[in-house]
């Protein structure tokens, strides 16, 4: 796994950071706007934002004193690609479960 992918998975491991990303799907937001739903200080939210920024999941603009945060989706596509390589394993499990359930239903009908 690449170092960047490790940073992304590490950033996504925290529920606060996932909630921040979910909020950013609706558009840009300031640190204050992002901090509103959380019972934590602005510096604590800023630390979460630094982790997200280091992982490439957000970027911060600059417009005078306003520094809006925005979602950057490319690292999420990389995660999706990595997960996709393992799809056949869980689909195979579902296929086996379907076969087992069908066999149970056929046994009940007999």
Short mmCIF file of N, CA and C in Angstrom, two decimals:
data_model
loop_
_atom_site.label_atom_id
_atom_site.label_comp_id
_atom_site.label_asym_id
_atom_site.label_seq_id
_atom_site.Cartn_x
_atom_site.Cartn_y
_atom_site.Cartn_z
N UNK A 1 0.85 -1.17 0.00
CA UNK A 1 0.00 0.00 0.00
C UNK A 1 0.90 1.23 0.00
N UNK A 2 0.55 2.23 -0.81
CA UNK A 2 1.38 3.42 -0.88
C UNK A 2 1.25 4.24 0.39
N UNK A 3 2.25 5.08 0.65
CA UNK A 3 2.21 5.94 1.83
C UNK A 3 1.01 6.87 1.79
N UNK A 4 0.67 7.40 0.60
CA UNK A 4 -0.47 8.30 0.48
C UNK A 4 -1.77 7.56 0.82
N UNK A 5 -1.91 6.35 0.36
CA UNK A 5 -3.10 5.57 0.67
C UNK A 5 -3.19 5.29 2.17
N UNK A 6 -2.06 5.06 2.81
CA UNK A 6 -2.05 4.87 4.26
C UNK A 6 -2.50 6.13 4.98
N UNK A 7 -2.07 7.30 4.49
CA UNK A 7 -2.51 8.56 5.08
C UNK A 7 -4.03 8.73 4.93
N UNK A 8 -4.55 8.35 3.77
CA UNK A 8 -6.00 8.48 3.54
C UNK A 8 -6.77 7.55 4.47
N UNK A 9 -6.35 6.29 4.56
CA UNK A 9 -7.04 5.36 5.46
C UNK A 9 -6.94 5.84 6.91
N UNK A 10 -5.79 6.37 7.30
CA UNK A 10 -5.63 6.89 8.65
C UNK A 10 -6.58 8.05 8.91
N UNK A 11 -6.70 8.94 7.94
CA UNK A 11 -7.61 10.08 8.08
C UNK A 11 -9.06 9.63 8.16
N UNK A 12 -9.41 8.62 7.37
CA UNK A 12 -10.80 8.13 7.35
C UNK A 12 -11.15 7.30 8.58
N UNK A 13 -10.14 6.91 9.36
CA UNK A 13 -10.39 6.06 10.53
C UNK A 13 -11.13 6.80 11.65
N UNK A 14 -11.10 8.11 11.62
CA UNK A 14 -11.71 8.89 12.71
C UNK A 14 -13.11 9.35 12.33
N UNK A 15 -14.11 9.11 13.18
CA UNK A 15 -15.49 9.50 12.85
C UNK A 15 -15.69 11.01 12.72
N UNK A 16 -14.93 11.80 13.45
CA UNK A 16 -15.05 13.26 13.31
C UNK A 16 -14.59 13.69 11.93
N UNK A 17 -13.49 13.13 11.48
CA UNK A 17 -12.99 13.50 10.14
C UNK A 17 -13.94 13.02 9.04
N UNK A 18 -14.54 11.84 9.24
CA UNK A 18 -15.53 11.39 8.24
C UNK A 18 -16.73 12.32 8.22
N UNK A 19 -17.14 12.80 9.39
CA UNK A 19 -18.28 13.74 9.46
C UNK A 19 -17.92 15.07 8.78
N UNK A 20 -16.69 15.51 8.95
CA UNK A 20 -16.25 16.74 8.28
C UNK A 20 -16.30 16.55 6.77
N UNK A 21 -15.81 15.41 6.28
CA UNK A 21 -15.86 15.14 4.84
C UNK A 21 -17.30 15.11 4.34
N UNK A 22 -18.18 14.48 5.12
CA UNK A 22 -19.60 14.42 4.73
C UNK A 22 -20.16 15.82 4.62
N UNK A 23 -19.81 16.70 5.55
CA UNK A 23 -20.30 18.08 5.50
C UNK A 23 -19.78 18.78 4.25
N UNK A 24 -18.53 18.51 3.88
CA UNK A 24 -17.93 19.18 2.72
C UNK A 24 -18.49 18.69 1.39
N UNK A 25 -19.23 17.58 1.39
CA UNK A 25 -19.88 17.17 0.14
C UNK A 25 -20.94 18.19 -0.28
N UNK A 26 -21.39 19.00 0.67
CA UNK A 26 -22.37 20.04 0.38
C UNK A 26 -21.75 21.35 -0.07
N UNK A 27 -20.44 21.43 -0.12
CA UNK A 27 -19.77 22.65 -0.56
C UNK A 27 -18.75 23.13 0.45
N UNK A 28 -18.07 24.19 0.09
CA UNK A 28 -17.03 24.76 0.94
C UNK A 28 -17.58 25.20 2.28
N UNK A 29 -16.69 25.20 3.29
CA UNK A 29 -17.07 25.64 4.62
C UNK A 29 -15.84 26.16 5.35
N UNK A 30 -16.07 27.07 6.27
CA UNK A 30 -14.98 27.58 7.10
C UNK A 30 -14.75 26.63 8.27
N UNK A 31 -13.64 26.85 8.97
CA UNK A 31 -13.35 26.04 10.16
C UNK A 31 -14.47 26.21 11.18
N UNK A 32 -14.92 27.43 11.36
CA UNK A 32 -16.00 27.69 12.32
C UNK A 32 -17.27 26.94 11.94
N UNK A 33 -17.62 26.95 10.66
CA UNK A 33 -18.81 26.23 10.20
C UNK A 33 -18.63 24.73 10.40
N UNK A 34 -17.44 24.22 10.14
CA UNK A 34 -17.19 22.79 10.31
C UNK A 34 -17.19 22.38 11.77
N UNK A 35 -16.80 23.29 12.65
CA UNK A 35 -16.72 22.99 14.08
C UNK A 35 -18.08 22.99 14.77
N UNK A 36 -19.06 23.65 14.18
CA UNK A 36 -20.36 23.85 14.84
C UNK A 36 -20.98 22.57 15.41
N UNK A 37 -21.05 21.46 14.68
CA UNK A 37 -21.74 20.30 15.25
C UNK A 37 -20.94 19.51 16.30
N UNK A 38 -19.69 19.90 16.53
CA UNK A 38 -18.84 19.11 17.43
C UNK A 38 -18.62 19.82 18.75
N UNK A 39 -18.55 19.05 19.81
CA UNK A 39 -18.26 19.59 21.13
C UNK A 39 -16.75 19.59 21.34
N UNK A 40 -16.07 20.41 20.53
CA UNK A 40 -14.62 20.52 20.65
C UNK A 40 -14.19 21.92 20.25
N UNK A 41 -12.99 22.26 20.62
CA UNK A 41 -12.48 23.61 20.36
C UNK A 41 -12.11 23.76 18.88
N UNK A 42 -11.98 25.02 18.46
CA UNK A 42 -11.53 25.28 17.09
C UNK A 42 -10.14 24.72 16.84
N UNK A 43 -9.20 24.82 17.80
CA UNK A 43 -7.88 24.20 17.56
C UNK A 43 -7.97 22.69 17.36
N UNK A 44 -8.88 22.03 18.07
CA UNK A 44 -9.04 20.58 17.90
C UNK A 44 -9.57 20.27 16.51
N UNK A 45 -10.54 21.05 16.04
CA UNK A 45 -11.06 20.86 14.68
C UNK A 45 -9.96 21.14 13.67
N UNK A 46 -9.16 22.17 13.92
CA UNK A 46 -8.05 22.49 13.02
C UNK A 46 -7.07 21.34 12.90
N UNK A 47 -6.83 20.63 14.00
CA UNK A 47 -5.93 19.46 13.94
C UNK A 47 -6.52 18.38 13.04
N UNK A 48 -7.83 18.16 13.13
CA UNK A 48 -8.48 17.19 12.24
C UNK A 48 -8.34 17.64 10.78
N UNK A 49 -8.51 18.93 10.55
CA UNK A 49 -8.39 19.45 9.18
C UNK A 49 -6.98 19.28 8.64
N UNK A 50 -5.98 19.43 9.49
CA UNK A 50 -4.59 19.23 9.04
C UNK A 50 -4.36 17.78 8.62
N UNK A 51 -4.94 16.84 9.36
CA UNK A 51 -4.81 15.43 9.00
C UNK A 51 -5.47 15.19 7.63
N UNK A 52 -6.67 15.74 7.45
CA UNK A 52 -7.38 15.59 6.17
C UNK A 52 -6.61 16.24 5.03
N UNK A 53 -6.03 17.40 5.31
CA UNK A 53 -5.27 18.11 4.28
C UNK A 53 -4.00 17.34 3.91
N UNK A 54 -3.30 16.82 4.91
CA UNK A 54 -2.08 16.04 4.67
C UNK A 54 -2.39 14.79 3.83
N UNK A 55 -3.58 14.22 4.03
CA UNK A 55 -3.99 13.04 3.25
C UNK A 55 -4.50 13.42 1.87
N UNK A 56 -4.62 14.72 1.60
CA UNK A 56 -5.09 15.17 0.30
C UNK A 56 -6.61 15.14 0.15
N UNK A 57 -7.33 14.94 1.26
CA UNK A 57 -8.78 14.83 1.20
C UNK A 57 -9.49 16.18 1.19
N UNK A 58 -8.81 17.21 1.66
CA UNK A 58 -9.36 18.56 1.59
C UNK A 58 -8.27 19.51 1.12
N UNK A 59 -8.70 20.66 0.64
CA UNK A 59 -7.78 21.75 0.36
C UNK A 59 -8.38 23.00 0.98
N UNK A 60 -7.53 23.96 1.22
CA UNK A 60 -8.00 25.22 1.82
C UNK A 60 -7.64 26.37 0.90
N UNK A 61 -8.63 27.17 0.59
CA UNK A 61 -8.43 28.33 -0.24
C UNK A 61 -8.08 29.53 0.61
N UNK A 62 -7.94 30.65 -0.04
CA UNK A 62 -7.68 31.88 0.69
C UNK A 62 -8.40 33.01 -0.04
N UNK A 63 -9.26 33.67 0.69
CA UNK A 63 -9.98 34.82 0.17
C UNK A 63 -10.02 35.83 1.31
N UNK A 64 -9.08 36.78 1.29
CA UNK A 64 -8.90 37.74 2.38
C UNK A 64 -8.64 36.95 3.66
N UNK A 65 -9.45 37.14 4.69
CA UNK A 65 -9.27 36.41 5.94
C UNK A 65 -10.00 35.07 5.94
N UNK A 66 -10.79 34.84 4.94
CA UNK A 66 -11.62 33.63 4.86
C UNK A 66 -10.81 32.52 4.22
N UNK A 67 -10.71 31.37 4.87
CA UNK A 67 -9.98 30.21 4.32
C UNK A 67 -10.93 29.04 4.20
N UNK A 68 -11.72 29.00 3.14
CA UNK A 68 -12.69 27.90 3.01
C UNK A 68 -12.00 26.57 2.76
N UNK A 69 -12.59 25.53 3.33
CA UNK A 69 -12.12 24.16 3.10
C UNK A 69 -13.02 23.55 2.04
N UNK A 70 -12.41 22.73 1.19
CA UNK A 70 -13.21 22.04 0.16
C UNK A 70 -12.74 20.59 0.05
N UNK A 71 -13.68 19.74 -0.29
CA UNK A 71 -13.41 18.32 -0.45
C UNK A 71 -12.60 18.08 -1.71
N UNK A 72 -11.63 17.20 -1.62
CA UNK A 72 -10.84 16.75 -2.77
C UNK A 72 -11.11 15.26 -2.94
N UNK A 73 -11.76 14.88 -4.01
CA UNK A 73 -12.27 13.51 -4.17
C UNK A 73 -11.25 12.51 -4.70
N UNK A 74 -10.17 12.97 -5.32
CA UNK A 74 -9.22 12.04 -5.94
C UNK A 74 -8.70 10.96 -4.99
N UNK A 75 -8.32 11.30 -3.76
CA UNK A 75 -7.85 10.23 -2.85
C UNK A 75 -8.94 9.21 -2.53
N UNK A 76 -10.19 9.63 -2.53
CA UNK A 76 -11.28 8.68 -2.29
C UNK A 76 -11.42 7.71 -3.46
N UNK A 77 -11.14 8.18 -4.66
CA UNK A 77 -11.16 7.30 -5.83
C UNK A 77 -10.05 6.26 -5.71
N UNK A 78 -8.90 6.68 -5.18
CA UNK A 78 -7.81 5.73 -4.96
C UNK A 78 -8.21 4.65 -3.95
N UNK A 79 -8.90 5.05 -2.89
CA UNK A 79 -9.39 4.10 -1.89
C UNK A 79 -10.38 3.13 -2.54
N UNK A 80 -11.29 3.68 -3.32
CA UNK A 80 -12.29 2.84 -3.99
C UNK A 80 -11.61 1.83 -4.91
N UNK A 81 -10.58 2.26 -5.61
CA UNK A 81 -9.84 1.35 -6.48
C UNK A 81 -9.16 0.25 -5.70
N UNK A 82 -8.59 0.59 -4.56
CA UNK A 82 -7.93 -0.41 -3.72
C UNK A 82 -8.96 -1.41 -3.20
N UNK A 83 -10.08 -0.93 -2.72
CA UNK A 83 -11.13 -1.81 -2.19
C UNK A 83 -11.68 -2.70 -3.31
N UNK A 84 -11.79 -2.16 -4.51
CA UNK A 84 -12.34 -2.90 -5.65
C UNK A 84 -11.55 -4.18 -5.92
N UNK A 85 -10.24 -4.15 -5.65
CA UNK A 85 -9.43 -5.35 -5.91
C UNK A 85 -9.85 -6.52 -5.03
N UNK A 86 -10.54 -6.24 -3.93
CA UNK A 86 -10.99 -7.29 -3.01
C UNK A 86 -12.45 -7.63 -3.16
N UNK A 87 -13.11 -7.01 -4.11
CA UNK A 87 -14.55 -7.21 -4.31
C UNK A 87 -14.90 -8.68 -4.57
N UNK A 88 -14.09 -9.35 -5.33
CA UNK A 88 -14.40 -10.75 -5.68
C UNK A 88 -14.48 -11.63 -4.44
N UNK A 89 -13.74 -11.28 -3.39
CA UNK A 89 -13.78 -12.07 -2.16
C UNK A 89 -15.12 -11.96 -1.46
N UNK A 90 -15.65 -10.74 -1.33
CA UNK A 90 -16.94 -10.62 -0.64
C UNK A 90 -18.08 -11.05 -1.54
N UNK A 91 -17.95 -10.86 -2.86
CA UNK A 91 -19.00 -11.33 -3.75
C UNK A 91 -19.05 -12.86 -3.75
N UNK A 92 -17.89 -13.50 -3.69
CA UNK A 92 -17.86 -14.95 -3.61
C UNK A 92 -18.54 -15.45 -2.36
N UNK A 93 -18.35 -14.74 -1.25
CA UNK A 93 -19.01 -15.10 0.00
C UNK A 93 -20.53 -14.97 -0.11
N UNK A 94 -20.99 -13.91 -0.77
CA UNK A 94 -22.43 -13.72 -0.97
C UNK A 94 -23.00 -14.80 -1.87
N UNK A 95 -22.23 -15.17 -2.91
CA UNK A 95 -22.70 -16.23 -3.81
C UNK A 95 -22.86 -17.54 -3.04
N UNK A 96 -21.89 -17.87 -2.18
CA UNK A 96 -21.98 -19.09 -1.38
C UNK A 96 -23.15 -19.03 -0.41
N UNK A 97 -23.40 -17.86 0.17
CA UNK A 97 -24.54 -17.69 1.07
C UNK A 97 -25.85 -17.89 0.32
N UNK A 98 -25.97 -17.31 -0.88
CA UNK A 98 -27.17 -17.51 -1.70
C UNK A 98 -27.41 -18.99 -1.99
N UNK A 99 -26.35 -19.70 -2.35
CA UNK A 99 -26.48 -21.13 -2.64
C UNK A 99 -26.95 -21.89 -1.40
N UNK A 100 -26.40 -21.55 -0.26
CA UNK A 100 -26.77 -22.22 0.99
C UNK A 100 -28.24 -21.93 1.33
N UNK A 101 -28.67 -20.69 1.19
CA UNK A 101 -30.07 -20.34 1.48
C UNK A 101 -31.03 -21.04 0.52
N UNK A 102 -30.64 -21.13 -0.75
CA UNK A 102 -31.49 -21.85 -1.71
C UNK A 102 -31.60 -23.33 -1.33
N UNK A 103 -30.49 -23.92 -0.91
CA UNK A 103 -30.50 -25.33 -0.50
C UNK A 103 -31.40 -25.52 0.72
N UNK A 104 -31.36 -24.59 1.67
CA UNK A 104 -32.24 -24.67 2.83
C UNK A 104 -33.70 -24.56 2.44
N UNK A 105 -34.00 -23.64 1.53
CA UNK A 105 -35.39 -23.48 1.08
C UNK A 105 -35.87 -24.73 0.34
N UNK A 106 -35.02 -25.29 -0.48
CA UNK A 106 -35.39 -26.50 -1.21
C UNK A 106 -35.62 -27.66 -0.23
N UNK A 107 -34.83 -27.74 0.82
CA UNK A 107 -34.99 -28.78 1.83
C UNK A 107 -36.30 -28.62 2.59
N UNK A 108 -36.72 -27.39 2.84
CA UNK A 108 -37.99 -27.15 3.54
C UNK A 108 -39.18 -27.52 2.67
N UNK A 109 -39.06 -27.35 1.37
CA UNK A 109 -40.16 -27.66 0.45
C UNK A 109 -40.37 -29.15 0.28
N UNK A 110 -39.30 -29.92 0.49
CA UNK A 110 -39.39 -31.36 0.27
C UNK A 110 -40.12 -32.10 1.36
#
